[in-house]
Amino acid sequence: MNALPRPSTIFLAAITTLVAVLLYSPLFVPIVSSFFAISHGNVDWSSPTLSTYVALAENHDILAALRTTLIVGICTVILSVVSGTLLALYYHGRRSGRSILQFIIFLPFLMPPIISGLALLIFFREIGLERSLLTVVIGHTVFVLAIVYRTVLMRLQSMSRTLVEASYDLGATGWQTFWRIILPNLSSAMVGGAILAFALSFDETMITILVTGTQSTLPVRLWAMMRLGFSPDINALVALILMFTVLLCVLAARFLIPRQMATERS
Amino acid sequence: MSAAGSISSAERRFSLLVTVLAFALPVIFVLVPLAIFLVYSFFSVDQGTIVYTPTLGNYVRFFTDPIFLPVFWNTIVLCVSVAVICILLAYPAAYFLTTLRGRWRYALLMLLLVPLLMSYVIKIYAIRSILGLNGFLNKALVAIGILHEPSTLFVFNMNAILLTLSLLLIPFAILPIFLSLERIPQTLLRASDDLGASGLQTFLRITLPLSLPGVASAASFVFVLAIGDFLTPQMVGGISGFTFGRILYSQFGTAYNWPFGAALSVALAIVVICAILVGERSGRNRGTSL
């Protein structure tokens, strides 16, 4: 790249570094402080300790919220992957009414979460459904459906039509073709979509605050706790969650990126 | 599908069933709630119970009460500023990424996007501690000598909301700008170089105009995300940092006026739809002129 002379490259690199530092500083601070004890609001930098991690293991409130988050996440993933895949297959195969369907699916993702959340809140009240984990799962599923749907649809559209035709030529029925040709080809997109869905559900706060009953997920619990200020064990939790998130990112990238980049090149 | 026409009526019934099922989920859980929500904005509240008679009262109140319109306007200005800050930081970074080769390009892109997946609430909290009176920013400014004592400039006010939202939303600006920069054919840049243009000329007359669709969609992305947020203002805004999202949220909590909250949401939705359309439109126009 000779489009720009040297000094401007240095300038660009400097800004990029600044952006990276800005983006990572809010992640860095809690991780570092998770290894030090805090007394009277001051960090004791002299001696690293794992005491915050021990305290975390004894914080039943947080552990219960973590469990709730995982349950909600798993239910959301199952519901959104099944319905997202079916909708993508439907959209891919038919012509009438498709764009309306796609528009409706994307609505909750485009609208601010406060609007989707409030709409669901009023809806649940009108149909007499008590706020509970069920309403949270429905809210999350509606929110992440667009992502799973889009991931699967993109894979479907990049799938070669000849594979399906060959399967029919060789005498396979519709179901056989679906189970042995289409589904295996979609599986990595489905897994990638599932990981994204889980990550989004794990972090979703705004809709959850509005539609949750007495049990709260981790972000909602943290949000409530923040008004008083955190106890140090939250830093330990943050560090663990960040590690977990990085793992999810790497996994999602493994399932989604290689094929897509390959199709872009061809 | 490969079967003969004898079962075609059964097949047709099956395909109708599939269509109904495909539409059922999105319609029941997306369209119906939004429709009910819209209808709710025409109801009113009397002593804690909702009165189901249509009225325009909520909208009249929104336009006539001296509280709501100024907050609404201030929030829009705030979110436009957030979008501008995000783009000013994201554009050079995205440009830098496209100057890199091969693996590095995507590795660095990944590095800048990973913070997106990290807990939103935790980031807000951490940023608040950085911006706070005893926070890192104040300590650094005092240490450098710019400030004599820690300033309350960055905590529990509009500045705090502005900074926090910008920090949270930068990755959303980087991705669309990067994608539009990456799509610019290298041959155009080489042709410009061959024809004797300087690096700056090539940038101003080729790269910048061709990347504007990305900038437009980045701006509308960031704006929409910023204006829909009520967690950040609630956490770092304090008493003076009052935004539209907070007013909206309070109608469903402390104020318990759901119909009025619904009317405020309709106003918010209209702004969001406009922002998305403007982003889409300007993106598409530039795109086709290529």
Coordinates of C-alpha atoms in Angstrom, one line a residue:
Chain A
M1 CA 0.0 0.0 0.0
N2 CA 1.8 3.1 -1.2
A3 CA -1.4 5.2 -1.3
L4 CA -0.2 7.2 1.7
P5 CA 3.2 8.4 2.7
R6 CA 4.9 7.2 5.8
P7 CA 3.9 9.9 8.4
S8 CA 0.2 9.3 7.7
T9 CA 0.6 5.5 8.2
I10 CA 2.1 6.3 11.6
F11 CA -0.8 8.6 12.4
L12 CA -3.3 5.9 11.4
A13 CA -1.5 3.3 13.4
A14 CA -1.5 5.6 16.4
I15 CA -5.2 6.2 16.2
T16 CA -5.9 2.5 15.8
T17 CA -3.8 1.8 18.9
L18 CA -5.7 4.5 20.7
V19 CA -9.0 2.9 19.7
A20 CA -7.8 -0.5 20.8
V21 CA -6.7 0.9 24.2
L22 CA -10.0 2.7 24.6
L23 CA -12.0 -0.5 23.7
Y24 CA -9.9 -2.7 26.0
S25 CA -9.5 -0.4 29.0
P26 CA -12.9 -1.1 30.5
L27 CA -12.1 -4.8 30.2
F28 CA -8.6 -4.6 31.5
V29 CA -9.4 -2.7 34.7
P30 CA -11.7 -5.3 36.4
I31 CA -9.4 -8.2 35.3
V32 CA -6.3 -6.6 36.9
S33 CA -8.1 -5.6 40.0
S34 CA -9.6 -9.1 40.4
F35 CA -6.1 -10.3 41.5
F36 CA -5.8 -7.7 44.3
A37 CA -7.6 -7.2 47.5
I38 CA -9.6 -4.0 48.0
S39 CA -10.1 -2.4 51.4
H40 CA -11.9 0.8 52.0
G41 CA -12.2 1.6 48.3
N42 CA -8.4 1.4 47.8
V43 CA -6.7 -1.3 45.9
D44 CA -3.8 -3.0 47.7
W45 CA -1.3 -3.4 44.9
S46 CA 1.4 -4.9 47.1
S47 CA 0.2 -8.5 47.2
P48 CA -1.6 -10.4 44.4
T49 CA -4.3 -12.7 45.7
L50 CA -7.0 -15.1 44.6
S51 CA -9.3 -14.2 47.4
T52 CA -11.8 -12.5 45.1
Y53 CA -12.2 -15.8 43.3
V54 CA -12.8 -17.7 46.5
A55 CA -15.4 -15.1 47.5
L56 CA -17.1 -15.5 44.2
A57 CA -17.5 -19.2 44.7
E58 CA -19.4 -18.4 47.9
N59 CA -21.6 -15.7 46.4
H60 CA -24.9 -17.7 46.0
D61 CA -26.8 -14.8 44.6
I62 CA -24.5 -14.5 41.7
L63 CA -24.2 -18.2 41.1
A64 CA -27.9 -18.5 41.0
A65 CA -28.1 -15.7 38.5
L66 CA -25.4 -17.4 36.4
R67 CA -27.4 -20.6 36.4
T68 CA -30.5 -18.7 35.3
T69 CA -28.6 -17.1 32.5
L70 CA -27.3 -20.5 31.3
I71 CA -30.8 -22.0 31.4
V72 CA -32.2 -19.1 29.5
G73 CA -29.3 -19.2 27.0
I74 CA -29.7 -22.9 26.3
C75 CA -33.5 -22.7 25.8
T76 CA -33.0 -19.6 23.6
V77 CA -30.4 -21.4 21.5
I78 CA -32.6 -24.4 20.9
L79 CA -35.7 -22.4 20.1
S80 CA -34.0 -19.9 17.9
V81 CA -31.9 -22.5 15.9
V82 CA -34.9 -24.7 15.2
S83 CA -37.2 -21.9 14.2
G84 CA -34.5 -19.9 12.5
T85 CA -33.5 -22.8 10.4
L86 CA -37.0 -23.7 9.5
L87 CA -37.8 -20.1 8.5
A88 CA -34.6 -19.9 6.4
L89 CA -35.6 -23.2 4.6
Y90 CA -39.1 -21.8 4.1
Y91 CA -37.8 -18.5 2.8
H92 CA -35.3 -20.1 0.6
G93 CA -37.8 -22.4 -1.0
R94 CA -40.8 -20.2 -1.7
R95 CA -41.7 -17.0 -3.4
S96 CA -44.9 -15.5 -2.0
G97 CA -44.9 -13.4 1.1
R98 CA -41.2 -14.0 1.7
S99 CA -40.1 -10.4 2.1
I100 CA -42.9 -9.6 4.5
L101 CA -41.8 -12.5 6.6
Q102 CA -38.2 -11.4 6.5
F103 CA -39.2 -7.9 7.5
I104 CA -41.1 -9.1 10.5
I105 CA -38.2 -11.4 11.7
F106 CA -35.8 -8.4 11.5
L107 CA -38.1 -6.0 13.3
P108 CA -37.0 -6.8 16.9
F109 CA -33.4 -6.6 15.9
L110 CA -33.7 -3.2 14.2
M111 CA -36.0 -1.6 16.8
P112 CA -34.4 -0.4 20.0
P113 CA -34.6 -3.2 22.6
I114 CA -36.6 -1.0 24.9
I115 CA -39.4 -0.9 22.3
S116 CA -39.4 -4.7 21.7
G117 CA -39.2 -5.3 25.4
L118 CA -42.1 -3.0 26.2
A119 CA -44.2 -4.4 23.4
L120 CA -43.7 -7.9 24.8
L121 CA -44.4 -6.7 28.3
I122 CA -47.8 -5.3 27.4
F123 CA -48.5 -8.4 25.2
F124 CA -47.8 -10.8 28.0
R125 CA -50.0 -8.8 30.3
E126 CA -52.8 -8.8 27.8
I127 CA -52.7 -12.5 27.2
G128 CA -52.4 -13.1 30.9
L129 CA -48.9 -14.7 30.9
E130 CA -47.1 -14.1 34.2
R131 CA -43.6 -12.7 33.9
S132 CA -41.2 -15.5 34.4
L133 CA -38.3 -17.3 32.8
L134 CA -40.6 -18.3 30.0
T135 CA -41.3 -14.7 29.1
V136 CA -37.5 -14.0 29.2
V137 CA -36.8 -17.0 26.9
I138 CA -39.5 -15.8 24.4
G139 CA -38.1 -12.3 24.5
H140 CA -34.5 -13.5 23.9
T141 CA -35.7 -15.9 21.1
V142 CA -37.5 -13.1 19.3
F143 CA -34.4 -10.9 19.6
V144 CA -31.8 -13.4 18.4
L145 CA -34.0 -15.1 15.7
A146 CA -32.8 -12.7 13.0
I147 CA -29.2 -13.6 13.6
V148 CA -29.7 -17.3 13.4
Y149 CA -32.0 -17.0 10.4
R150 CA -29.6 -14.8 8.5
T151 CA -26.6 -17.1 9.2
V152 CA -28.4 -20.2 8.0
L153 CA -30.0 -18.4 5.0
M154 CA -26.6 -17.2 3.8
R155 CA -25.2 -20.7 3.9
L156 CA -28.3 -22.0 2.1
Q157 CA -27.9 -19.5 -0.6
S158 CA -24.2 -20.2 -1.1
M159 CA -25.0 -24.0 -1.2
S160 CA -24.8 -25.4 -4.7
R161 CA -28.1 -26.3 -6.2
T162 CA -26.5 -29.2 -8.0
L163 CA -26.0 -31.2 -4.7
V164 CA -29.8 -31.3 -4.2
E165 CA -30.4 -32.1 -7.8
A166 CA -27.9 -34.9 -7.8
S167 CA -29.5 -36.4 -4.7
Y168 CA -32.9 -36.5 -6.4
D169 CA -31.4 -37.9 -9.6
L170 CA -29.9 -40.7 -7.5
G171 CA -33.4 -41.6 -6.3
A172 CA -33.5 -40.0 -2.8
T173 CA -36.8 -38.8 -1.4
G174 CA -37.3 -35.2 -0.2
W175 CA -36.8 -36.3 3.4
Q176 CA -33.6 -38.3 2.6
T177 CA -32.2 -35.3 0.7
F178 CA -33.0 -33.0 3.7
W179 CA -31.4 -35.3 6.3
R180 CA -28.4 -36.4 4.3
I181 CA -27.6 -33.5 2.1
I182 CA -29.1 -30.2 3.2
L183 CA -28.8 -30.6 7.0
P184 CA -25.2 -31.7 7.1
N185 CA -24.3 -28.8 4.8
L186 CA -26.1 -26.3 7.1
S187 CA -24.7 -27.8 10.3
S188 CA -21.7 -25.5 10.8
A189 CA -23.8 -22.4 10.0
M190 CA -26.3 -23.7 12.6
V191 CA -23.6 -24.2 15.2
G192 CA -22.1 -20.7 14.5
G193 CA -25.6 -19.2 14.7
A194 CA -26.2 -21.0 18.0
I195 CA -23.0 -19.6 19.5
L196 CA -23.9 -16.1 18.4
A197 CA -27.4 -16.6 19.8
F198 CA -26.0 -17.8 23.1
A199 CA -23.6 -14.9 23.3
L200 CA -26.4 -12.4 22.6
S201 CA -28.7 -14.1 25.1
F202 CA -26.0 -14.2 27.7
D203 CA -25.5 -10.4 27.6
E204 CA -29.0 -9.3 26.8
T205 CA -30.1 -6.9 29.5
M206 CA -32.6 -4.3 28.3
I207 CA -35.4 -6.7 27.2
T208 CA -34.7 -9.0 30.2
I209 CA -35.1 -6.2 32.7
L210 CA -38.6 -5.5 31.3
V211 CA -40.0 -9.0 30.9
T212 CA -38.4 -10.9 33.8
G213 CA -40.2 -11.9 36.9
T214 CA -38.6 -12.6 40.2
Q215 CA -35.6 -14.5 38.8
S216 CA -33.0 -12.4 37.1
T217 CA -30.2 -13.2 34.7
L218 CA -26.6 -12.3 35.4
P219 CA -26.5 -8.9 33.6
V220 CA -29.8 -7.8 35.3
R221 CA -28.5 -8.9 38.7
L222 CA -25.2 -7.0 38.1
W223 CA -27.2 -4.0 36.9
A224 CA -29.2 -4.0 40.1
M225 CA -26.1 -4.5 42.3
M226 CA -24.2 -1.6 40.6
R227 CA -26.4 1.0 42.1
L228 CA -24.7 0.2 45.4
G229 CA -21.3 -0.4 44.0
F230 CA -19.7 -3.8 43.4
S231 CA -18.1 -6.1 45.9
P232 CA -14.6 -7.2 44.8
D233 CA -15.7 -10.7 43.8
I234 CA -17.5 -9.2 40.9
N235 CA -14.1 -8.4 39.3
A236 CA -13.3 -12.1 39.5
L237 CA -16.6 -12.9 37.8
V238 CA -15.8 -10.4 35.1
A239 CA -12.4 -11.9 34.4
L240 CA -14.0 -15.4 34.1
I241 CA -16.8 -14.2 31.8
L242 CA -14.3 -12.4 29.6
M243 CA -12.3 -15.6 29.2
F244 CA -15.4 -17.4 28.4
T245 CA -16.4 -14.8 25.8
V246 CA -13.1 -14.9 24.1
L247 CA -13.6 -18.7 23.8
L248 CA -17.0 -18.2 22.3
C249 CA -15.6 -15.7 19.8
V250 CA -12.9 -18.1 18.7
L251 CA -15.4 -20.9 18.3
A252 CA -17.9 -18.7 16.4
A253 CA -15.1 -17.6 14.1
R254 CA -14.1 -21.2 13.5
F255 CA -17.6 -22.2 12.4
L256 CA -18.5 -19.1 10.4
I257 CA -15.5 -17.5 8.9
P258 CA -13.6 -20.1 6.9
R259 CA -16.4 -21.1 4.6
Q260 CA -17.6 -17.6 4.0
M261 CA -14.2 -16.3 3.1
A262 CA -13.8 -19.2 0.8
T263 CA -17.1 -18.4 -1.0
E264 CA -16.1 -14.7 -1.2
R265 CA -12.9 -15.6 -3.0
S266 CA -14.5 -17.9 -5.5
Chain B
M1 CA -41.9 -33.5 -4.5
S2 CA -40.9 -36.2 -6.9
A3 CA -44.2 -37.9 -6.3
A4 CA -47.0 -38.0 -9.0
G5 CA -50.0 -35.6 -9.1
S6 CA -52.3 -37.9 -7.3
I7 CA -51.4 -36.6 -3.9
S8 CA -51.2 -33.0 -5.1
S9 CA -54.2 -31.8 -3.0
A10 CA -52.6 -33.4 0.2
E11 CA -49.4 -31.7 -0.8
R12 CA -51.1 -28.4 -1.3
R13 CA -52.7 -28.7 2.1
F14 CA -49.3 -29.5 3.6
S15 CA -47.7 -26.5 2.0
L16 CA -50.5 -24.3 3.3
L17 CA -49.9 -25.7 6.8
V18 CA -46.2 -25.0 6.4
T19 CA -46.9 -21.4 5.4
V20 CA -49.2 -20.8 8.3
L21 CA -46.6 -22.3 10.7
A22 CA -43.8 -20.2 9.2
F23 CA -45.8 -17.0 9.7
A24 CA -47.3 -18.0 13.1
L25 CA -44.2 -17.5 15.3
P26 CA -43.0 -14.1 13.9
V27 CA -46.6 -12.7 13.7
I28 CA -47.7 -13.8 17.1
F29 CA -44.5 -12.8 19.0
V30 CA -43.4 -9.8 16.9
L31 CA -46.2 -8.2 15.0
V32 CA -49.1 -8.6 17.4
P33 CA -47.1 -7.2 20.4
L34 CA -46.0 -4.2 18.4
A35 CA -49.6 -3.7 17.2
I36 CA -51.0 -3.9 20.7
F37 CA -48.2 -1.5 21.8
L38 CA -49.2 1.0 19.2
V39 CA -52.9 0.8 20.2
Y40 CA -51.9 1.2 23.9
S41 CA -50.4 4.6 23.1
F42 CA -54.0 5.9 22.5
F43 CA -55.2 4.8 25.9
S44 CA -54.9 6.6 29.2
V45 CA -54.4 6.0 32.9
D46 CA -56.7 6.9 35.7
Q47 CA -55.5 6.4 39.2
G48 CA -53.3 3.4 38.4
T49 CA -55.7 1.6 36.1
I50 CA -55.6 1.7 32.3
V51 CA -58.6 3.3 30.6
Y52 CA -59.3 1.5 27.3
T53 CA -60.9 4.5 25.5
P54 CA -59.0 5.9 22.6
T55 CA -57.6 9.4 23.1
L56 CA -54.9 11.5 21.6
G57 CA -54.0 12.9 25.0
N58 CA -50.6 11.2 25.3
Y59 CA -49.4 12.7 22.0
V60 CA -50.8 16.1 22.9
R61 CA -49.0 15.9 26.2
F62 CA -45.8 15.0 24.5
F63 CA -45.9 18.0 22.2
T64 CA -47.2 20.6 24.7
D65 CA -45.6 19.7 28.0
P66 CA -42.4 21.7 28.4
I67 CA -40.4 18.7 29.7
F68 CA -40.5 16.2 26.9
L69 CA -39.6 17.9 23.7
P70 CA -36.4 19.5 25.0
V71 CA -35.2 16.2 26.4
F72 CA -36.2 14.5 23.2
W73 CA -34.2 17.0 21.2
N74 CA -31.2 17.0 23.6
T75 CA -31.1 13.2 23.3
I76 CA -31.1 13.3 19.5
V77 CA -28.2 15.9 19.6
L78 CA -26.3 13.7 22.1
C79 CA -26.7 10.6 19.9
V80 CA -25.7 12.4 16.8
S81 CA -22.5 13.5 18.7
V82 CA -21.9 9.9 19.7
A83 CA -22.2 8.9 16.1
V84 CA -19.7 11.6 15.0
I85 CA -17.2 10.7 17.7
C86 CA -17.4 7.0 16.8
I87 CA -16.9 7.7 13.1
L88 CA -13.9 10.0 13.7
L89 CA -12.2 7.3 15.7
A90 CA -13.4 4.3 13.7
Y91 CA -12.6 5.7 10.2
P92 CA -8.8 5.9 10.6
A93 CA -8.7 2.6 12.4
A94 CA -10.8 0.9 9.6
Y95 CA -8.6 2.5 7.0
F96 CA -5.5 1.3 8.8
L97 CA -6.9 -2.2 8.8
T98 CA -7.3 -2.2 5.0
T99 CA -3.6 -1.2 4.5
L100 CA -2.6 -4.4 6.3
R101 CA -2.0 -7.6 4.4
G102 CA -3.5 -11.1 4.7
R103 CA -3.9 -12.6 8.2
W104 CA -3.0 -9.5 10.0
R105 CA -6.0 -7.6 8.6
Y106 CA -8.6 -10.0 9.9
A107 CA -6.7 -10.7 13.2
L108 CA -6.7 -7.0 14.0
L109 CA -10.3 -6.6 12.9
M110 CA -11.3 -9.5 15.2
L111 CA -9.3 -7.8 18.0
L112 CA -11.3 -4.6 17.5
L113 CA -14.7 -6.4 17.3
V114 CA -14.2 -8.8 20.3
P115 CA -15.1 -6.2 22.9
L116 CA -18.6 -6.2 21.3
L117 CA -19.3 -9.6 22.8
M118 CA -18.2 -8.6 26.2
S119 CA -20.8 -7.9 28.8
Y120 CA -22.4 -4.5 28.2
V121 CA -23.3 -3.9 31.8
I122 CA -19.8 -4.7 33.1
K123 CA -18.3 -2.4 30.5
I124 CA -20.5 0.5 31.6
Y125 CA -19.5 -0.2 35.2
A126 CA -15.8 -0.3 34.4
I127 CA -16.0 2.9 32.3
R128 CA -17.8 4.6 35.2
S129 CA -15.0 3.7 37.5
I130 CA -12.5 5.0 34.9
L131 CA -14.3 8.3 34.5
G132 CA -15.1 8.8 38.2
L133 CA -13.7 11.3 40.6
N134 CA -11.0 8.9 41.7
G135 CA -10.9 7.3 38.4
F136 CA -8.0 6.6 36.0
L137 CA -8.8 9.6 33.7
N138 CA -8.8 12.1 36.5
K139 CA -5.6 10.7 38.0
A140 CA -3.9 10.8 34.7
L141 CA -5.0 14.3 33.9
V142 CA -3.8 15.5 37.3
A143 CA -0.5 13.6 36.9
I144 CA 0.1 15.2 33.5
G145 CA -0.7 18.6 35.0
I146 CA -3.7 19.5 32.9
L147 CA -5.9 19.5 35.9
H148 CA -4.9 20.7 39.4
E149 CA -7.5 18.5 41.2
P150 CA -9.8 15.8 40.1
S151 CA -12.7 17.1 38.1
T152 CA -16.4 16.1 38.2
L153 CA -16.6 16.9 34.5
F154 CA -16.8 13.2 33.5
V155 CA -19.1 11.7 36.0
F156 CA -22.9 11.7 36.4
N157 CA -23.7 14.2 33.6
M158 CA -24.2 14.4 29.9
N159 CA -20.5 14.3 29.2
A160 CA -20.3 10.9 30.9
I161 CA -23.1 9.5 28.8
L162 CA -21.5 10.9 25.7
L163 CA -18.1 9.3 26.5
T164 CA -19.5 6.0 27.7
L165 CA -21.8 5.5 24.7
S166 CA -19.0 6.4 22.3
L167 CA -16.6 3.9 23.9
L168 CA -19.2 1.2 23.8
L169 CA -20.3 1.7 20.2
I170 CA -17.0 2.3 18.3
P171 CA -16.9 -1.4 17.1
F172 CA -20.3 -0.9 15.5
A173 CA -18.8 1.9 13.4
I174 CA -15.6 0.1 12.5
L175 CA -17.2 -2.9 10.8
P176 CA -19.4 -1.2 8.1
I177 CA -16.6 1.3 7.3
F178 CA -14.1 -1.5 7.0
L179 CA -16.4 -3.5 4.7
S180 CA -17.0 -0.5 2.4
L181 CA -13.2 0.4 2.3
E182 CA -12.4 -3.2 1.6
R183 CA -14.8 -3.3 -1.3
I184 CA -13.0 -0.5 -3.2
P185 CA -11.3 -2.0 -6.2
Q186 CA -7.5 -1.8 -5.9
T187 CA -7.3 -1.0 -9.6
L188 CA -8.9 2.3 -9.0
L189 CA -6.3 3.3 -6.5
R190 CA -3.5 2.1 -8.8
A191 CA -5.0 4.0 -11.8
S192 CA -5.1 7.1 -9.7
D193 CA -1.5 6.6 -8.7
D194 CA -0.5 6.0 -12.3
L195 CA -2.2 9.2 -13.4
G196 CA 0.0 11.1 -11.1
A197 CA -2.3 11.8 -8.1
S198 CA -0.7 12.2 -4.7
G199 CA -1.7 9.9 -1.9
L200 CA -3.8 12.6 -0.4
Q201 CA -5.5 13.3 -3.7
T202 CA -6.3 9.6 -4.2
F203 CA -7.7 9.4 -0.7
L204 CA -9.9 12.5 -1.1
R205 CA -11.2 11.9 -4.6
I206 CA -11.4 8.1 -4.7
T207 CA -11.3 6.4 -1.3
L208 CA -13.3 8.8 0.7
P209 CA -16.3 9.2 -1.7
L210 CA -16.4 5.4 -2.2
S211 CA -16.4 4.7 1.5
L212 CA -19.2 7.1 2.3
P213 CA -22.0 4.4 2.1
G214 CA -20.1 2.6 4.9
V215 CA -19.9 5.8 6.9
A216 CA -23.6 6.4 6.5
S217 CA -24.6 3.0 7.7
A218 CA -22.1 3.2 10.5
A219 CA -23.6 6.5 11.6
S220 CA -27.2 5.2 11.5
F221 CA -26.1 2.0 13.4
V222 CA -24.5 3.9 16.2
F223 CA -27.2 6.5 16.4
V224 CA -30.0 3.9 16.6
L225 CA -28.1 1.9 19.3
A226 CA -27.3 5.0 21.3
I227 CA -30.8 6.5 21.2
G228 CA -32.4 3.2 22.3
D229 CA -30.2 2.7 25.3
F230 CA -31.4 3.5 28.8
L231 CA -28.9 1.5 30.8
T232 CA -25.9 3.8 30.1
P233 CA -27.7 7.1 30.9
Q234 CA -29.2 5.4 34.0
M235 CA -25.8 4.2 35.2
V236 CA -23.5 7.2 34.4
G237 CA -26.0 10.0 33.8
G238 CA -26.8 11.0 37.4
I239 CA -29.5 13.6 37.9
S240 CA -28.4 16.0 35.2
G241 CA -27.9 13.4 32.5
F242 CA -31.6 12.9 31.7
T243 CA -32.2 11.3 28.3
F244 CA -35.4 10.2 26.5
G245 CA -34.7 6.5 27.1
R246 CA -34.7 7.2 30.9
I247 CA -38.0 9.0 30.7
L248 CA -39.5 6.2 28.7
Y249 CA -38.2 3.6 31.1
S250 CA -39.5 5.5 34.1
Q251 CA -43.1 5.5 32.6
F252 CA -43.1 1.7 33.0
G253 CA -41.6 1.7 36.5
T254 CA -42.1 4.6 39.0
A255 CA -44.5 6.6 37.0
Y256 CA -46.6 3.6 36.0
N257 CA -48.1 5.2 32.9
W258 CA -47.8 2.5 30.3
P259 CA -50.0 4.3 27.6
F260 CA -47.9 7.4 27.8
G261 CA -44.7 5.3 27.8
A262 CA -46.0 3.6 24.6
A263 CA -46.7 7.0 23.0
L264 CA -43.1 8.1 23.8
S265 CA -41.9 4.8 22.3
V266 CA -43.7 5.6 19.1
A267 CA -41.9 8.9 18.9
L268 CA -38.6 7.0 19.5
A269 CA -39.5 4.4 16.9
I270 CA -40.2 7.1 14.3
V271 CA -36.8 8.7 14.9
V272 CA -35.2 5.3 14.6
I273 CA -37.0 4.4 11.4
C274 CA -36.0 7.7 9.9
A275 CA -32.3 7.2 10.9
I276 CA -32.3 3.7 9.4
L277 CA -33.9 4.9 6.2
V278 CA -31.5 7.8 5.8
G279 CA -28.5 5.5 6.4
E280 CA -29.9 2.9 4.0
R281 CA -30.8 5.5 1.3
S282 CA -27.5 7.4 1.3
G283 CA -25.7 4.1 1.4
R284 CA -27.5 2.7 -1.6
N285 CA -27.3 5.9 -3.7
R286 CA -23.6 6.1 -3.4
G287 CA -23.2 2.4 -3.9
T288 CA -25.0 2.4 -7.3
S289 CA -23.0 5.4 -8.6
L290 CA -19.8 3.2 -8.4

